[in-house]
PDB file of C-alpha atoms in Angstrom:
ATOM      1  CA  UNK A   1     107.975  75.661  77.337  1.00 58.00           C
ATOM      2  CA  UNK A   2     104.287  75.851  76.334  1.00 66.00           C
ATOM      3  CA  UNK A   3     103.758  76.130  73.323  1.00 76.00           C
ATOM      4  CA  UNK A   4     100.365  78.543  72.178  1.00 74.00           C
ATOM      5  CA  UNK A   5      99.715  78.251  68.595  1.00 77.00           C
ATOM      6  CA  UNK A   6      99.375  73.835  69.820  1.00 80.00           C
ATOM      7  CA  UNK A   7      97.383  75.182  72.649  1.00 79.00           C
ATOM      8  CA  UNK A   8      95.035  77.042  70.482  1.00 79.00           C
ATOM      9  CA  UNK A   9      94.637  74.209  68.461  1.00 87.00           C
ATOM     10  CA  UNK A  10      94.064  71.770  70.975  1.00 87.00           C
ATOM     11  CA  UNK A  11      91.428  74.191  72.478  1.00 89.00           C
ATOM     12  CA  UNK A  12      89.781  74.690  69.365  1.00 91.00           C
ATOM     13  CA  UNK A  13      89.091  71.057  68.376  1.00 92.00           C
ATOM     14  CA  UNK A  14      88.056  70.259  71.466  1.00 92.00           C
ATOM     15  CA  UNK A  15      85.381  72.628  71.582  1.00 94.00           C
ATOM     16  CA  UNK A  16      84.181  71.906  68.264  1.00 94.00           C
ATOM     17  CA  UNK A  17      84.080  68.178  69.068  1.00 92.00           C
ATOM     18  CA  UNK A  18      82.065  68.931  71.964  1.00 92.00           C
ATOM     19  CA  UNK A  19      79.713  70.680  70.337  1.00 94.00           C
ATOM     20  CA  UNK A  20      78.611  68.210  68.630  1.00 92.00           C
ATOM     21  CA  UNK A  21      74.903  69.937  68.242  1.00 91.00           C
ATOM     22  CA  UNK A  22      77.353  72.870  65.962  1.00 93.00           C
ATOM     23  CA  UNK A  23      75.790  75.474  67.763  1.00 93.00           C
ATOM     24  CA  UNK A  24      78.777  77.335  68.797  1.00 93.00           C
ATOM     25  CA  UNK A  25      77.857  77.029  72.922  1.00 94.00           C
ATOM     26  CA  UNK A  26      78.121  73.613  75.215  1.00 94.00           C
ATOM     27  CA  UNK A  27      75.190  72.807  76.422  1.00 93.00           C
ATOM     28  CA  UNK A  28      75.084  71.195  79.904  1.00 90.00           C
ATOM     29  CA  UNK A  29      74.584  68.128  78.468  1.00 90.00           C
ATOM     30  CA  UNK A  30      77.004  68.405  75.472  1.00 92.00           C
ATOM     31  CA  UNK A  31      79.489  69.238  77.977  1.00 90.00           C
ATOM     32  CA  UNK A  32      78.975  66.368  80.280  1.00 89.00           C
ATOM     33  CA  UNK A  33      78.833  63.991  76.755  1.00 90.00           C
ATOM     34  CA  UNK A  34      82.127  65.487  76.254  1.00 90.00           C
ATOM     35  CA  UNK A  35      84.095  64.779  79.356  1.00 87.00           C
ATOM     36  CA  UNK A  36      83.026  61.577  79.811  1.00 87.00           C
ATOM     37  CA  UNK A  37      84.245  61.050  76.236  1.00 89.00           C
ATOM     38  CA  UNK A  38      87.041  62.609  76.922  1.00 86.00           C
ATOM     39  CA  UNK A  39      88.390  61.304  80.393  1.00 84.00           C
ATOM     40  CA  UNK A  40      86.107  58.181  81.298  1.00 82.00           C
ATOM     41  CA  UNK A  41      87.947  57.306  84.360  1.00 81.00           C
ATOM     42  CA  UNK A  42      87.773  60.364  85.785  1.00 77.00           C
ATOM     43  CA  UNK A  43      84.246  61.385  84.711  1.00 77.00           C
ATOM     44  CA  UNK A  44      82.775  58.350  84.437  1.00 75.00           C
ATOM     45  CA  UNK A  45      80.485  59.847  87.921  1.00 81.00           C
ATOM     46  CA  UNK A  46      80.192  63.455  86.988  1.00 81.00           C
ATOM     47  CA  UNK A  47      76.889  64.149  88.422  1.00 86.00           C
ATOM     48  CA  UNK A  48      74.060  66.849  86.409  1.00 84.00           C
ATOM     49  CA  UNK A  49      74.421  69.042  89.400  1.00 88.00           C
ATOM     50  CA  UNK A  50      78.247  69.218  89.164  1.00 87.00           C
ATOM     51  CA  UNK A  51      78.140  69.898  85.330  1.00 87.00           C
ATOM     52  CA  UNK A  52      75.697  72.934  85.689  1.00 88.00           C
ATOM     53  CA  UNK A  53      77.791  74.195  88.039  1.00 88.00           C
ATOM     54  CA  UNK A  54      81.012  73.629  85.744  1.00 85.00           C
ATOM     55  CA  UNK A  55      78.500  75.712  83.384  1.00 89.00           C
ATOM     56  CA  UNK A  56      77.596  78.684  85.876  1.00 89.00           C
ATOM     57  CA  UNK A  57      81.447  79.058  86.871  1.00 86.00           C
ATOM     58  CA  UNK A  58      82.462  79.505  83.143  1.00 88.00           C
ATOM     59  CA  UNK A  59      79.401  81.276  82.290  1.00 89.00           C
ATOM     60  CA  UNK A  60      80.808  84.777  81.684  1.00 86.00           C
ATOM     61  CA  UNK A  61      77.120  85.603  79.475  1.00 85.00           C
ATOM     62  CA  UNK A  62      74.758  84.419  81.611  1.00 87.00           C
ATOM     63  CA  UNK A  63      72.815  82.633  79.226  1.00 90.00           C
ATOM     64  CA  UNK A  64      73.407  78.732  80.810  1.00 91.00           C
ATOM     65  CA  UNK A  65      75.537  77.836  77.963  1.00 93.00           C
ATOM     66  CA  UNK A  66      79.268  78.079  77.213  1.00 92.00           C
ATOM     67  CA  UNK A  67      80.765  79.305  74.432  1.00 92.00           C
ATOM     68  CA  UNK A  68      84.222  79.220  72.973  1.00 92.00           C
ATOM     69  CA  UNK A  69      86.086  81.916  74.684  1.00 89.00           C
ATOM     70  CA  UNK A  70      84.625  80.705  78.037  1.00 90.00           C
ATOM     71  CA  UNK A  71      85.686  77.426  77.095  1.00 91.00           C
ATOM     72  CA  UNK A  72      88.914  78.813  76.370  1.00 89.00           C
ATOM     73  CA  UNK A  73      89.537  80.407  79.200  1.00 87.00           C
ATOM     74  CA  UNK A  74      88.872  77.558  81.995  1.00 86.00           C
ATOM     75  CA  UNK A  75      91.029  75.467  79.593  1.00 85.00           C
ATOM     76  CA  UNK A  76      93.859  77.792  79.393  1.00 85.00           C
ATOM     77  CA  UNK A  77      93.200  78.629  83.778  1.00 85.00           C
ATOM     78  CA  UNK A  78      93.133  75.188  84.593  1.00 82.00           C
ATOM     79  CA  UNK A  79      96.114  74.186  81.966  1.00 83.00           C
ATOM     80  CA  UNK A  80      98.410  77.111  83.229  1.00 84.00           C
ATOM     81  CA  UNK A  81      97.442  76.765  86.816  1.00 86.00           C
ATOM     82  CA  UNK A  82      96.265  80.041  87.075  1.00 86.00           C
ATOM     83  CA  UNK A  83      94.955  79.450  90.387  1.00 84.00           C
ATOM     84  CA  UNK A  84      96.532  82.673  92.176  1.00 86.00           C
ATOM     85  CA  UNK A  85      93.885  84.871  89.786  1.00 83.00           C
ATOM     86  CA  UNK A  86      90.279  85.287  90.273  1.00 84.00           C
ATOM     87  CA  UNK A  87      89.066  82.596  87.949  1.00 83.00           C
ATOM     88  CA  UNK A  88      85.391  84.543  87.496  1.00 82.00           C
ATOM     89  CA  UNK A  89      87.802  87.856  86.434  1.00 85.00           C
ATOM     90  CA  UNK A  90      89.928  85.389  84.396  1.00 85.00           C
ATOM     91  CA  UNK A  91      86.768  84.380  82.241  1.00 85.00           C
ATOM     92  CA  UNK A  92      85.933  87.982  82.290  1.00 84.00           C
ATOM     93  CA  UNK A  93      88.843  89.437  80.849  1.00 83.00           C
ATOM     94  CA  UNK A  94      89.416  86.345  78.316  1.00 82.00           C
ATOM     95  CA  UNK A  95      85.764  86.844  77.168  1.00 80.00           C
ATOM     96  CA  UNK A  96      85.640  90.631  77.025  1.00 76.00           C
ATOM     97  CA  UNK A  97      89.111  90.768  74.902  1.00 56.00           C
ATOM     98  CA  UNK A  98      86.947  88.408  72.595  1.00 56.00           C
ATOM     99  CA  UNK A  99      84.448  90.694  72.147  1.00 56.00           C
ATOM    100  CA  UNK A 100      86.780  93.357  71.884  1.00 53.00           C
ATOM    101  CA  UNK A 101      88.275  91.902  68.726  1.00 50.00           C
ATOM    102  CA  UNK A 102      84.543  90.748  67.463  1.00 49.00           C
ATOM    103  CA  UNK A 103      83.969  94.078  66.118  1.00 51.00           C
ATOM    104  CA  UNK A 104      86.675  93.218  63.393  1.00 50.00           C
ATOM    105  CA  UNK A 105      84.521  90.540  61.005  1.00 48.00           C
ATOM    106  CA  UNK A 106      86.456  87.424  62.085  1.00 45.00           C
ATOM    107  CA  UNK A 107      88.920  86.198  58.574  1.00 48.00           C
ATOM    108  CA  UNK A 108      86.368  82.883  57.958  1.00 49.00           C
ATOM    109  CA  UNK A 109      88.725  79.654  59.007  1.00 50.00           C
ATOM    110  CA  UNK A 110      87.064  76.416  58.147  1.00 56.00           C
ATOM    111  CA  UNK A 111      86.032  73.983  61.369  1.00 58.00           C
ATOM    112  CA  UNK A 112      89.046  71.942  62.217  1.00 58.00           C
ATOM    113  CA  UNK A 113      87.954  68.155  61.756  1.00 55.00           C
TER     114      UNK A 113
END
């Protein structure tokens, strides 16, 4: 079975190790630093054009950047192969339910290292 709290986790520390500027949103090019990191075989020719895009599908905010719920939620669409759902309304609803619960202060939990 999956197992969420590892999920979160995993999610989690890899956004904050691919935001390595600690700005809270992947950049296009802290994103494309990051998966080549991450999967060099496979990334090892991601193009600029094909990041940006990566960075306009996820983009639920419309400011050119992703942040951690939008990160989230093309992690969590691609890692439970969520394919039958509208992945734009995916990132919608995973984003919005984060702001939802932003208007509770957050309970500070240190960066994960």
């Amino acid at each position: 079975g999956i197992n969420a709290e590892y999920m979160g986790v995993h999610f989690k520390t890899a956004f904050e190790r691919a935001d390595v500027e600690r700005s809270g949103r992947l950049t296009a090019f802290t994103l494309a630093m990051w998966a080549r990191r991450v999967e060099p075989q496979r990334m090892h020719s991601l193009t600029d054009a094909q990041v940006r895009r990566m960075i306009a599908a996820a983009d639920t905010t419309g400011d050119g950047t992703i942040n951690f719920w939008e990160f989230l939620g093309m992690q969590l669409y691609l890692a439970l192969r969520l394919e039958s759902f509208d992945m734009r309304e995916w990132l919608l609803f995973v984003s919005q339910s984060a702001l939802q619960q932003a208007r509770t202060p957050p309970r500070y939990l240190p960066p994960l290292v």
